[in-house]
XYZ file of C-alpha atoms in Angstrom:
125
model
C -7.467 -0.372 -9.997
C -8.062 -2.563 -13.056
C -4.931 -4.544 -12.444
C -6.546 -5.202 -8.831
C -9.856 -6.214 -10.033
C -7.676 -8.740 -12.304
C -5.925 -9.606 -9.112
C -2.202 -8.811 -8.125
C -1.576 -11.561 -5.422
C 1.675 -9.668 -4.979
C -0.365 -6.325 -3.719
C -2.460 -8.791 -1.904
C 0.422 -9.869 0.292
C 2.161 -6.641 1.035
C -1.592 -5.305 2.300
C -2.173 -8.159 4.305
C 1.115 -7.926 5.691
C 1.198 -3.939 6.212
C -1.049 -4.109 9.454
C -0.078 -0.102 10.200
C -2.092 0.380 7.344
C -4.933 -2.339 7.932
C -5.354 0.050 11.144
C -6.061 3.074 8.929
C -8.845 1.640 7.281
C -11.899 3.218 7.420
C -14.581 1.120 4.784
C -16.023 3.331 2.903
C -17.822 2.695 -0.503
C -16.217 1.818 -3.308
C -13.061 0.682 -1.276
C -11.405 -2.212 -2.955
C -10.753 -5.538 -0.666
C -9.364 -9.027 -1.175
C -12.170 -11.236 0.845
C -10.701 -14.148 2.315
C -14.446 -15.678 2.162
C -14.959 -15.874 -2.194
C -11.005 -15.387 -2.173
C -11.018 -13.256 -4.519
C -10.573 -9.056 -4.978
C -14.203 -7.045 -4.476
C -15.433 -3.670 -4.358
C -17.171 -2.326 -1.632
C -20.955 -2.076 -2.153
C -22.071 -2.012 1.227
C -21.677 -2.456 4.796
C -18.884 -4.593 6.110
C -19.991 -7.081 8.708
C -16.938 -8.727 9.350
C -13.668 -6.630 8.708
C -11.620 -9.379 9.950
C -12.415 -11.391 6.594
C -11.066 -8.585 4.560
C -8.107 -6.953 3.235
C -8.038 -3.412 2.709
C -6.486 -2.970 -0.950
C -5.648 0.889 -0.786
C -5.518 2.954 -4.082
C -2.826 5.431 -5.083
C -4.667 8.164 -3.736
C -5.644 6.574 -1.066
C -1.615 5.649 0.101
C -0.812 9.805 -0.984
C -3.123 10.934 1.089
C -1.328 8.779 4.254
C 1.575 11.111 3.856
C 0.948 14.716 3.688
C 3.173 17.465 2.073
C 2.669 20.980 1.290
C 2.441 20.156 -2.186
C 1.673 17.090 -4.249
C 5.162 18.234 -6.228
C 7.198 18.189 -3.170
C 5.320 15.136 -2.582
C 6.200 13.611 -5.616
C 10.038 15.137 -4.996
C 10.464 13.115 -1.940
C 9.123 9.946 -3.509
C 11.505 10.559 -6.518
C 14.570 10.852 -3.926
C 13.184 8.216 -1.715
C 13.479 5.753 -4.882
C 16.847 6.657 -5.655
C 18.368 6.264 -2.007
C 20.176 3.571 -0.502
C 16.716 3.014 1.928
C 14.900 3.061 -1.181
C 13.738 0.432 -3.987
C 14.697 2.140 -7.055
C 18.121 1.355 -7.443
C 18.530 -2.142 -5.499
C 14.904 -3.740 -4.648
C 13.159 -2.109 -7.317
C 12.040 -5.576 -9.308
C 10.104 -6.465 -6.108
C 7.315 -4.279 -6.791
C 5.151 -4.641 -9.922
C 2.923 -1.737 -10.034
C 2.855 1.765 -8.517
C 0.348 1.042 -5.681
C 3.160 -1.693 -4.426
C 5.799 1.530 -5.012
C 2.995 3.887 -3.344
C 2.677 1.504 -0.503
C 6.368 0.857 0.184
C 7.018 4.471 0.218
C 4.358 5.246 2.637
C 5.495 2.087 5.285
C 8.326 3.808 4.860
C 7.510 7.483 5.328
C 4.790 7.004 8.227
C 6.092 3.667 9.928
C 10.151 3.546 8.897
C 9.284 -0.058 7.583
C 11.089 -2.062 4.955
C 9.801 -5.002 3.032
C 12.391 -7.875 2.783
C 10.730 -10.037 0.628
C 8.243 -11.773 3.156
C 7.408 -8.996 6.025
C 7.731 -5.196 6.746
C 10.572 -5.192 8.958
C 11.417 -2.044 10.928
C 15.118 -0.555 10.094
């Protein structure tokens, strides 16, 4: 989460844009959001007044936790193929993403919601 304190406008985007998951949110302490209000990436102290204002910036282990396996290795085995497939980002669209949350995220629009990203919007395939 250091990168998102720093700010990863990329991440930003495909959160904002990933509404299945803006629908999962559930604010809970220590949650990290990117506040359209200060524009800028926060942590969450309190209570959230306006949720509307916010974007829900999940971690890694918050996005694992959307998909569930028996194990976190056969977890981690389908992630591995998933990368490596033509509906996957390892071999062809890989260079889009710039840190594993934006890998972790991809994977789980397209695990839980068969959603894409094509460069601007999660499209459905």
């Amino acid at each position: 989460m250091r990168e998102l304190a720093k700010g990863s406008g990329n991440y930003i985007r495909l959160c904002e844009k990933a509404k299945e998951i803006q629908e999962l949110w559930r604010p809970t302490l220590g949650d990290w959001v990117y506040s359209y209000g200060s524009r800028g990436v926060e942590q969450v102290v309190g209570e959230i007044p306006i949720r509307s204002t916010k974007v829900w910036l999940p971690r890694q282990e918050d996005l694992q936790a959307m998909v569930h396996y028996e194990t976190p290795l056969i977890m981690l085995q389908n992630f591995n193929d998933w990368l490596y497939s033509e509906s996957g980002y390892g071999c062809v669209n890989g260079a889009r993403f710039h840190s594993m949350e934006e890998f972790w995220l991809a994977f789980v629009m397209w695990e839980r919601f068969n959603k894409i990203w094509d460069g601007n919007t999660w499209k459905s395939v």
